[in-house]
Amino acid sequence: MTTNEAVVGNSDIYVAVELRGCTTTAKEINTLHCDDAAADVNSYQQQPNTVEYSHHRNSIYRFLRLSILSIIITTIFIDSIHRFRSNEKGQAIDTFQGVFEDPNHPQGYRIIVDTNDTTAQLQLQDEPDGESFYIPILVLRDIASKTTQLSIDFSAKGGPSDLIATVQDRGNIISFSDGNVWSKLEGVPGVYYGQTKNGSVSNGHITIRLEEEGRVIIVTYGKTDEDGQTGTVNIPATISGDKIVFDFSPLGAASGEEGIFRNGFIYLDHYTLVKA
């Protein structure tokens, strides 16, 4: 009795194929290649142990490949959304976008958004019914020491025009020379950038902050033009736990779109918002 190699069809399993005058092992079904022209493939006998082992092994390999690919894509995307600036050696520099709390104004808020490599914008309000200010920021990055400082122009509200603040803890802390410290809020509040399912990233950003102990959500869409000016549109929204319902109709999109917040991501039907 002779043994020849056979390959049949599109399956990924092993079968024993009974030939006229030979027995062979095949990886697939439907197409047979064998030196015996008189081969009869109408009858074959599966080897259960081989089939089960090979199919299980290949399923594990496919799962591992998809998992690794998913981790790589997610890492690349988060790095781009967080907008880490790098020098020629690829060394990351702190990001500082987000919603911050100021202990000197516990009822107010501070929102910082990147506008380009060297400038940013601060939106602040000291009291719930107080005036909102849009404050320009000059970003001072020292590549050698891998530190970032912000020169903030508070002249619009009667303060200094070049108050220096230092970005610390990878952008989670902003400290001032007078000892005041702003802390970035965790959870839902923050600055978000969107990615569609085909991988494209939106040019604009969405800021989210909470009022009345998290029962009221304030959502704003913003987009910065070539001159560094940011236009904003208010987005009606409601929040319940980790569920957020957005009304994107002011942007010409759908109303009543539901998203789920998970670890810095807001998952919507057609795209994902990623927190900076």
mmCIF file of C-alpha atoms in Angstrom:
data_model
loop_
_atom_site.group_PDB
_atom_site.id
_atom_site.type_symbol
_atom_site.label_atom_id
_atom_site.label_comp_id
_atom_site.label_asym_id
_atom_site.label_seq_id
_atom_site.Cartn_x
_atom_site.Cartn_y
_atom_site.Cartn_z
ATOM 1 C CA MET A 1 0.000 0.000 0.000
ATOM 2 C CA THR A 2 1.311 3.443 -0.937
ATOM 3 C CA THR A 3 0.693 6.803 0.740
ATOM 4 C CA ASN A 4 0.341 9.984 -1.310
ATOM 5 C CA GLU A 5 -0.222 13.588 -0.264
ATOM 6 C CA ALA A 6 -3.645 15.089 -1.023
ATOM 7 C CA VAL A 7 -4.966 18.627 -0.611
ATOM 8 C CA VAL A 8 -8.696 19.208 -0.958
ATOM 9 C CA GLY A 9 -10.900 22.415 -0.905
ATOM 10 C CA ASN A 10 -11.065 25.308 1.597
ATOM 11 C CA SER A 11 -11.369 23.597 4.962
ATOM 12 C CA ASP A 12 -8.608 23.866 7.529
ATOM 13 C CA ILE A 13 -9.007 20.338 8.948
ATOM 14 C CA TYR A 14 -7.241 17.039 8.354
ATOM 15 C CA VAL A 15 -9.064 14.023 6.910
ATOM 16 C CA ALA A 16 -8.001 10.549 5.904
ATOM 17 C CA VAL A 17 -8.949 9.958 2.256
ATOM 18 C CA GLU A 18 -9.469 6.429 1.014
ATOM 19 C CA LEU A 19 -8.001 6.019 -2.486
ATOM 20 C CA ARG A 20 -8.108 3.075 -4.828
ATOM 21 C CA GLY A 21 -4.881 1.396 -3.850
ATOM 22 C CA CYS A 22 -3.562 4.078 -1.457
ATOM 23 C CA THR A 23 -4.420 5.943 1.723
ATOM 24 C CA THR A 24 -3.465 9.583 2.102
ATOM 25 C CA THR A 25 -3.917 12.496 4.494
ATOM 26 C CA ALA A 26 -5.627 15.663 3.230
ATOM 27 C CA LYS A 27 -5.876 19.130 4.773
ATOM 28 C CA GLU A 28 -8.913 20.275 2.856
ATOM 29 C CA ILE A 29 -12.046 19.016 1.176
ATOM 30 C CA ASN A 30 -13.324 18.945 -2.469
ATOM 31 C CA THR A 31 -10.066 19.182 -4.525
ATOM 32 C CA LEU A 32 -7.729 16.191 -4.555
ATOM 33 C CA HIS A 33 -4.198 15.962 -5.984
ATOM 34 C CA CYS A 34 -2.740 12.492 -6.050
ATOM 35 C CA ASP A 35 -0.325 10.548 -8.258
ATOM 36 C CA ASP A 36 -2.815 7.682 -8.556
ATOM 37 C CA ALA A 37 -5.058 8.607 -11.503
ATOM 38 C CA ALA A 38 -7.568 6.023 -10.419
ATOM 39 C CA ALA A 39 -8.113 7.618 -7.041
ATOM 40 C CA ASP A 40 -11.626 7.338 -5.704
ATOM 41 C CA VAL A 41 -12.519 10.220 -3.380
ATOM 42 C CA ASN A 42 -16.185 9.440 -3.032
ATOM 43 C CA SER A 43 -15.521 7.813 0.293
ATOM 44 C CA TYR A 44 -13.297 9.118 3.046
ATOM 45 C CA GLN A 45 -13.020 8.634 6.756
ATOM 46 C CA GLN A 46 -12.362 11.539 9.099
ATOM 47 C CA GLN A 47 -9.894 11.052 11.900
ATOM 48 C CA PRO A 48 -11.743 12.673 14.846
ATOM 49 C CA ASN A 49 -8.715 13.290 17.050
ATOM 50 C CA THR A 50 -6.692 14.938 14.278
ATOM 51 C CA VAL A 51 -9.647 17.029 13.110
ATOM 52 C CA GLU A 52 -10.485 18.264 16.613
ATOM 53 C CA TYR A 53 -6.869 19.084 17.502
ATOM 54 C CA SER A 54 -6.078 20.902 14.249
ATOM 55 C CA HIS A 55 -9.301 22.901 14.232
ATOM 56 C CA HIS A 56 -8.817 23.926 17.888
ATOM 57 C CA ARG A 57 -5.171 24.858 17.279
ATOM 58 C CA ASN A 58 -5.990 26.996 14.241
ATOM 59 C CA SER A 59 -8.799 28.744 16.144
ATOM 60 C CA ILE A 60 -6.338 29.679 18.888
ATOM 61 C CA TYR A 61 -3.827 30.998 16.332
ATOM 62 C CA ARG A 62 -6.492 33.104 14.635
ATOM 63 C CA PHE A 63 -7.662 34.507 17.990
ATOM 64 C CA LEU A 64 -4.092 35.399 19.021
ATOM 65 C CA ARG A 65 -3.373 37.095 15.691
ATOM 66 C CA LEU A 66 -6.553 39.185 15.903
ATOM 67 C CA SER A 67 -5.867 40.080 19.549
ATOM 68 C CA ILE A 68 -2.317 41.264 18.811
ATOM 69 C CA LEU A 69 -3.501 43.256 15.775
ATOM 70 C CA SER A 70 -6.258 44.865 17.856
ATOM 71 C CA ILE A 71 -3.761 45.901 20.558
ATOM 72 C CA ILE A 72 -1.392 47.425 17.980
ATOM 73 C CA ILE A 73 -4.159 49.406 16.227
ATOM 74 C CA THR A 74 -5.608 50.645 19.528
ATOM 75 C CA THR A 75 -2.175 51.754 20.785
ATOM 76 C CA ILE A 76 -1.413 53.672 17.587
ATOM 77 C CA PHE A 77 -4.819 55.325 17.614
ATOM 78 C CA ILE A 78 -4.695 56.371 21.275
ATOM 79 C CA ASP A 79 -1.217 57.839 20.794
ATOM 80 C CA SER A 80 -2.418 59.916 17.832
ATOM 81 C CA ILE A 81 -5.571 61.065 19.628
ATOM 82 C CA HIS A 82 -3.634 62.033 22.739
ATOM 83 C CA ARG A 83 -1.448 64.131 20.426
ATOM 84 C CA PHE A 84 1.856 63.395 22.108
ATOM 85 C CA ARG A 85 4.467 65.632 20.521
ATOM 86 C CA SER A 86 7.776 63.950 19.715
ATOM 87 C CA ASN A 87 11.270 65.109 18.969
ATOM 88 C CA GLU A 88 13.472 63.649 16.242
ATOM 89 C CA LYS A 89 14.236 60.647 18.468
ATOM 90 C CA GLY A 90 10.552 59.869 19.006
ATOM 91 C CA GLN A 91 10.543 60.843 22.675
ATOM 92 C CA ALA A 92 7.023 61.662 23.872
ATOM 93 C CA ILE A 93 6.201 65.022 25.426
ATOM 94 C CA ASP A 94 3.343 65.581 27.882
ATOM 95 C CA THR A 95 -0.173 66.292 26.689
ATOM 96 C CA PHE A 96 -2.278 68.680 28.756
ATOM 97 C CA GLN A 97 -5.702 68.694 27.108
ATOM 98 C CA GLY A 98 -8.655 68.104 29.376
ATOM 99 C CA VAL A 99 -11.061 69.468 31.966
ATOM 100 C CA PHE A 100 -9.328 70.642 35.147
ATOM 101 C CA GLU A 101 -10.477 71.625 38.612
ATOM 102 C CA ASP A 102 -9.045 74.677 40.374
ATOM 103 C CA PRO A 103 -9.181 74.554 44.212
ATOM 104 C CA ASN A 104 -9.380 78.370 44.264
ATOM 105 C CA HIS A 105 -12.637 78.195 42.260
ATOM 106 C CA PRO A 106 -14.300 74.867 43.165
ATOM 107 C CA GLN A 107 -17.600 75.818 41.501
ATOM 108 C CA GLY A 108 -15.924 76.759 38.223
ATOM 109 C CA TYR A 109 -14.090 74.877 35.505
ATOM 110 C CA ARG A 110 -10.990 75.084 33.298
ATOM 111 C CA ILE A 111 -10.816 73.435 29.866
ATOM 112 C CA ILE A 112 -7.570 73.326 27.877
ATOM 113 C CA VAL A 113 -7.504 72.357 24.186
ATOM 114 C CA ASP A 114 -4.546 72.154 21.822
ATOM 115 C CA THR A 115 -4.831 74.414 18.776
ATOM 116 C CA ASN A 116 -1.470 73.581 17.153
ATOM 117 C CA ASP A 117 2.116 72.671 18.070
ATOM 118 C CA THR A 118 2.869 75.936 19.863
ATOM 119 C CA THR A 119 -0.487 77.287 21.061
ATOM 120 C CA ALA A 120 -3.505 76.178 23.044
ATOM 121 C CA GLN A 121 -6.700 77.720 24.381
ATOM 122 C CA LEU A 122 -8.049 77.871 27.922
ATOM 123 C CA GLN A 123 -11.768 78.262 28.550
ATOM 124 C CA LEU A 124 -12.594 79.093 32.136
ATOM 125 C CA GLN A 125 -15.444 80.122 34.354
ATOM 126 C CA ASP A 126 -15.020 80.913 38.054
ATOM 127 C CA GLU A 127 -18.659 80.556 39.140
ATOM 128 C CA PRO A 128 -21.679 78.742 37.620
ATOM 129 C CA ASP A 129 -23.333 82.014 36.585
ATOM 130 C CA GLY A 130 -20.093 83.885 36.004
ATOM 131 C CA GLU A 131 -18.544 85.139 32.793
ATOM 132 C CA SER A 132 -16.736 82.659 30.517
ATOM 133 C CA PHE A 133 -13.291 83.629 29.276
ATOM 134 C CA TYR A 134 -11.273 82.292 26.347
ATOM 135 C CA ILE A 135 -7.608 82.637 27.248
ATOM 136 C CA PRO A 136 -4.704 82.193 24.784
ATOM 137 C CA ILE A 137 -1.809 79.946 25.785
ATOM 138 C CA LEU A 138 1.709 79.800 24.393
ATOM 139 C CA VAL A 139 3.162 76.296 24.707
ATOM 140 C CA LEU A 140 6.854 76.140 25.648
ATOM 141 C CA ARG A 141 8.347 72.692 25.127
ATOM 142 C CA ASP A 142 11.910 71.879 26.113
ATOM 143 C CA ILE A 143 12.989 68.860 24.092
ATOM 144 C CA ALA A 144 16.228 68.363 26.020
ATOM 145 C CA SER A 145 14.569 68.109 29.437
ATOM 146 C CA LYS A 146 11.282 66.726 28.039
ATOM 147 C CA THR A 147 9.293 69.306 29.997
ATOM 148 C CA THR A 148 6.367 71.512 28.992
ATOM 149 C CA GLN A 149 5.442 74.931 30.323
ATOM 150 C CA LEU A 150 2.420 77.081 29.494
ATOM 151 C CA SER A 151 2.564 80.855 29.215
ATOM 152 C CA ILE A 152 -1.044 81.858 29.965
ATOM 153 C CA ASP A 153 -2.402 85.305 29.119
ATOM 154 C CA PHE A 154 -4.863 86.160 31.927
ATOM 155 C CA SER A 155 -5.116 89.834 30.912
ATOM 156 C CA ALA A 156 -8.731 89.373 29.715
ATOM 157 C CA LYS A 157 -9.757 88.867 33.345
ATOM 158 C CA GLY A 158 -7.383 91.381 34.858
ATOM 159 C CA GLY A 159 -4.443 89.062 35.487
ATOM 160 C CA PRO A 160 -0.891 88.840 34.167
ATOM 161 C CA SER A 161 -0.315 88.383 30.440
ATOM 162 C CA ASP A 162 2.389 85.745 30.743
ATOM 163 C CA LEU A 163 1.817 83.653 33.856
ATOM 164 C CA ILE A 164 3.951 80.507 33.639
ATOM 165 C CA ALA A 165 2.536 77.093 34.578
ATOM 166 C CA THR A 166 4.319 73.742 34.481
ATOM 167 C CA VAL A 167 2.765 70.562 33.068
ATOM 168 C CA GLN A 168 3.389 67.562 35.324
ATOM 169 C CA ASP A 169 2.406 63.908 35.684
ATOM 170 C CA ARG A 170 2.025 63.430 31.904
ATOM 171 C CA GLY A 171 -0.442 66.278 31.670
ATOM 172 C CA ASN A 172 -2.634 65.375 34.633
ATOM 173 C CA ILE A 173 -1.313 68.205 36.807
ATOM 174 C CA ILE A 174 -0.692 71.888 36.009
ATOM 175 C CA SER A 175 1.177 73.759 38.733
ATOM 176 C CA PHE A 176 1.712 77.506 39.174
ATOM 177 C CA SER A 177 4.492 79.460 40.842
ATOM 178 C CA ASP A 178 2.093 80.717 43.546
ATOM 179 C CA GLY A 179 1.492 77.121 44.684
ATOM 180 C CA ASN A 180 -1.893 76.662 43.033
ATOM 181 C CA VAL A 181 -2.380 73.313 41.298
ATOM 182 C CA TRP A 182 -4.990 72.308 38.703
ATOM 183 C CA SER A 183 -5.888 68.618 38.509
ATOM 184 C CA LYS A 184 -7.331 66.910 35.437
ATOM 185 C CA LEU A 185 -10.729 65.327 36.088
ATOM 186 C CA GLU A 186 -11.074 61.577 35.695
ATOM 187 C CA GLY A 187 -14.072 59.710 34.296
ATOM 188 C CA VAL A 188 -16.445 61.178 31.704
ATOM 189 C CA PRO A 189 -15.368 64.883 31.798
ATOM 190 C CA GLY A 190 -12.682 65.653 29.255
ATOM 191 C CA VAL A 191 -11.651 66.618 25.742
ATOM 192 C CA TYR A 192 -12.490 63.980 23.129
ATOM 193 C CA TYR A 193 -11.570 63.310 19.519
ATOM 194 C CA GLY A 194 -13.606 61.026 17.279
ATOM 195 C CA GLN A 195 -12.604 58.124 15.058
ATOM 196 C CA THR A 196 -14.933 56.504 12.508
ATOM 197 C CA LYS A 197 -14.950 52.783 11.831
ATOM 198 C CA ASN A 198 -12.867 53.261 8.691
ATOM 199 C CA GLY A 199 -10.100 54.809 10.808
ATOM 200 C CA SER A 200 -10.463 58.505 9.948
ATOM 201 C CA VAL A 201 -10.037 60.995 12.805
ATOM 202 C CA SER A 202 -12.245 64.083 13.118
ATOM 203 C CA ASN A 203 -10.707 67.547 12.869
ATOM 204 C CA GLY A 204 -12.909 68.963 15.608
ATOM 205 C CA HIS A 205 -13.100 68.035 19.267
ATOM 206 C CA ILE A 206 -15.825 67.512 21.849
ATOM 207 C CA THR A 207 -15.573 68.770 25.418
ATOM 208 C CA ILE A 208 -17.675 67.210 28.172
ATOM 209 C CA ARG A 209 -18.125 68.497 31.696
ATOM 210 C CA LEU A 210 -20.600 67.642 34.435
ATOM 211 C CA GLU A 211 -22.683 69.780 36.782
ATOM 212 C CA GLU A 212 -24.939 69.119 39.777
ATOM 213 C CA GLU A 213 -22.935 66.133 40.992
ATOM 214 C CA GLY A 214 -22.878 64.430 37.620
ATOM 215 C CA ARG A 215 -26.596 64.661 36.891
ATOM 216 C CA VAL A 216 -26.235 67.348 34.207
ATOM 217 C CA ILE A 217 -23.876 66.974 31.259
ATOM 218 C CA ILE A 218 -22.586 69.896 29.191
ATOM 219 C CA VAL A 219 -21.293 68.928 25.728
ATOM 220 C CA THR A 220 -19.679 71.300 23.230
ATOM 221 C CA TYR A 221 -18.283 70.650 19.762
ATOM 222 C CA GLY A 222 -15.325 72.843 18.817
ATOM 223 C CA LYS A 223 -13.190 73.272 15.717
ATOM 224 C CA THR A 224 -10.124 75.471 15.369
ATOM 225 C CA ASP A 225 -9.547 77.338 12.104
ATOM 226 C CA GLU A 226 -6.227 78.216 10.431
ATOM 227 C CA ASP A 227 -5.985 81.447 12.444
ATOM 228 C CA GLY A 228 -6.221 79.574 15.740
ATOM 229 C CA GLN A 229 -9.774 80.721 16.460
ATOM 230 C CA THR A 230 -12.123 78.064 17.849
ATOM 231 C CA GLY A 231 -15.809 78.044 16.962
ATOM 232 C CA THR A 232 -18.148 76.082 19.232
ATOM 233 C CA VAL A 233 -21.599 74.485 19.018
ATOM 234 C CA ASN A 234 -23.561 73.275 22.047
ATOM 235 C CA ILE A 235 -24.688 69.641 21.858
ATOM 236 C CA PRO A 236 -27.732 68.698 23.974
ATOM 237 C CA ALA A 237 -27.078 65.519 25.933
ATOM 238 C CA THR A 238 -28.254 63.515 28.928
ATOM 239 C CA ILE A 239 -26.313 61.152 31.166
ATOM 240 C CA SER A 240 -27.314 58.209 33.333
ATOM 241 C CA GLY A 241 -24.470 56.213 34.848
ATOM 242 C CA ASP A 242 -22.111 55.309 31.995
ATOM 243 C CA LYS A 243 -24.786 55.868 29.326
ATOM 244 C CA ILE A 244 -24.799 59.160 27.415
ATOM 245 C CA VAL A 245 -27.423 60.171 24.835
ATOM 246 C CA PHE A 246 -26.297 62.878 22.388
ATOM 247 C CA ASP A 247 -28.410 65.093 20.145
ATOM 248 C CA PHE A 248 -26.081 65.822 17.228
ATOM 249 C CA SER A 249 -28.762 67.572 15.170
ATOM 250 C CA PRO A 250 -27.051 71.015 15.604
ATOM 251 C CA LEU A 251 -24.233 69.487 13.546
ATOM 252 C CA GLY A 252 -26.636 68.092 10.950
ATOM 253 C CA ALA A 253 -26.297 64.560 12.330
ATOM 254 C CA ALA A 254 -28.597 62.191 14.200
ATOM 255 C CA SER A 255 -30.404 62.990 17.427
ATOM 256 C CA GLY A 256 -30.842 60.495 20.240
ATOM 257 C CA GLU A 257 -27.515 58.732 19.585
ATOM 258 C CA GLU A 258 -26.573 56.590 22.555
ATOM 259 C CA GLY A 259 -23.002 56.082 23.724
ATOM 260 C CA ILE A 260 -21.392 54.006 26.472
ATOM 261 C CA PHE A 261 -18.382 55.302 28.438
ATOM 262 C CA ARG A 262 -15.646 52.767 29.173
ATOM 263 C CA ASN A 263 -12.130 53.637 30.398
ATOM 264 C CA GLY A 264 -11.677 56.847 28.420
ATOM 265 C CA PHE A 265 -13.719 55.756 25.400
ATOM 266 C CA ILE A 266 -17.297 56.628 24.456
ATOM 267 C CA TYR A 267 -18.612 53.958 22.082
ATOM 268 C CA LEU A 268 -21.248 55.124 19.594
ATOM 269 C CA ASP A 269 -22.869 53.302 16.679
ATOM 270 C CA HIS A 270 -20.643 54.596 13.897
ATOM 271 C CA TYR A 271 -17.547 55.923 15.648
ATOM 272 C CA THR A 272 -15.720 56.159 18.961
ATOM 273 C CA LEU A 273 -14.830 59.217 21.046
ATOM 274 C CA VAL A 274 -11.417 58.933 22.701
ATOM 275 C CA LYS A 275 -10.437 61.039 25.684
ATOM 276 C CA ALA A 276 -7.215 63.065 25.356
#
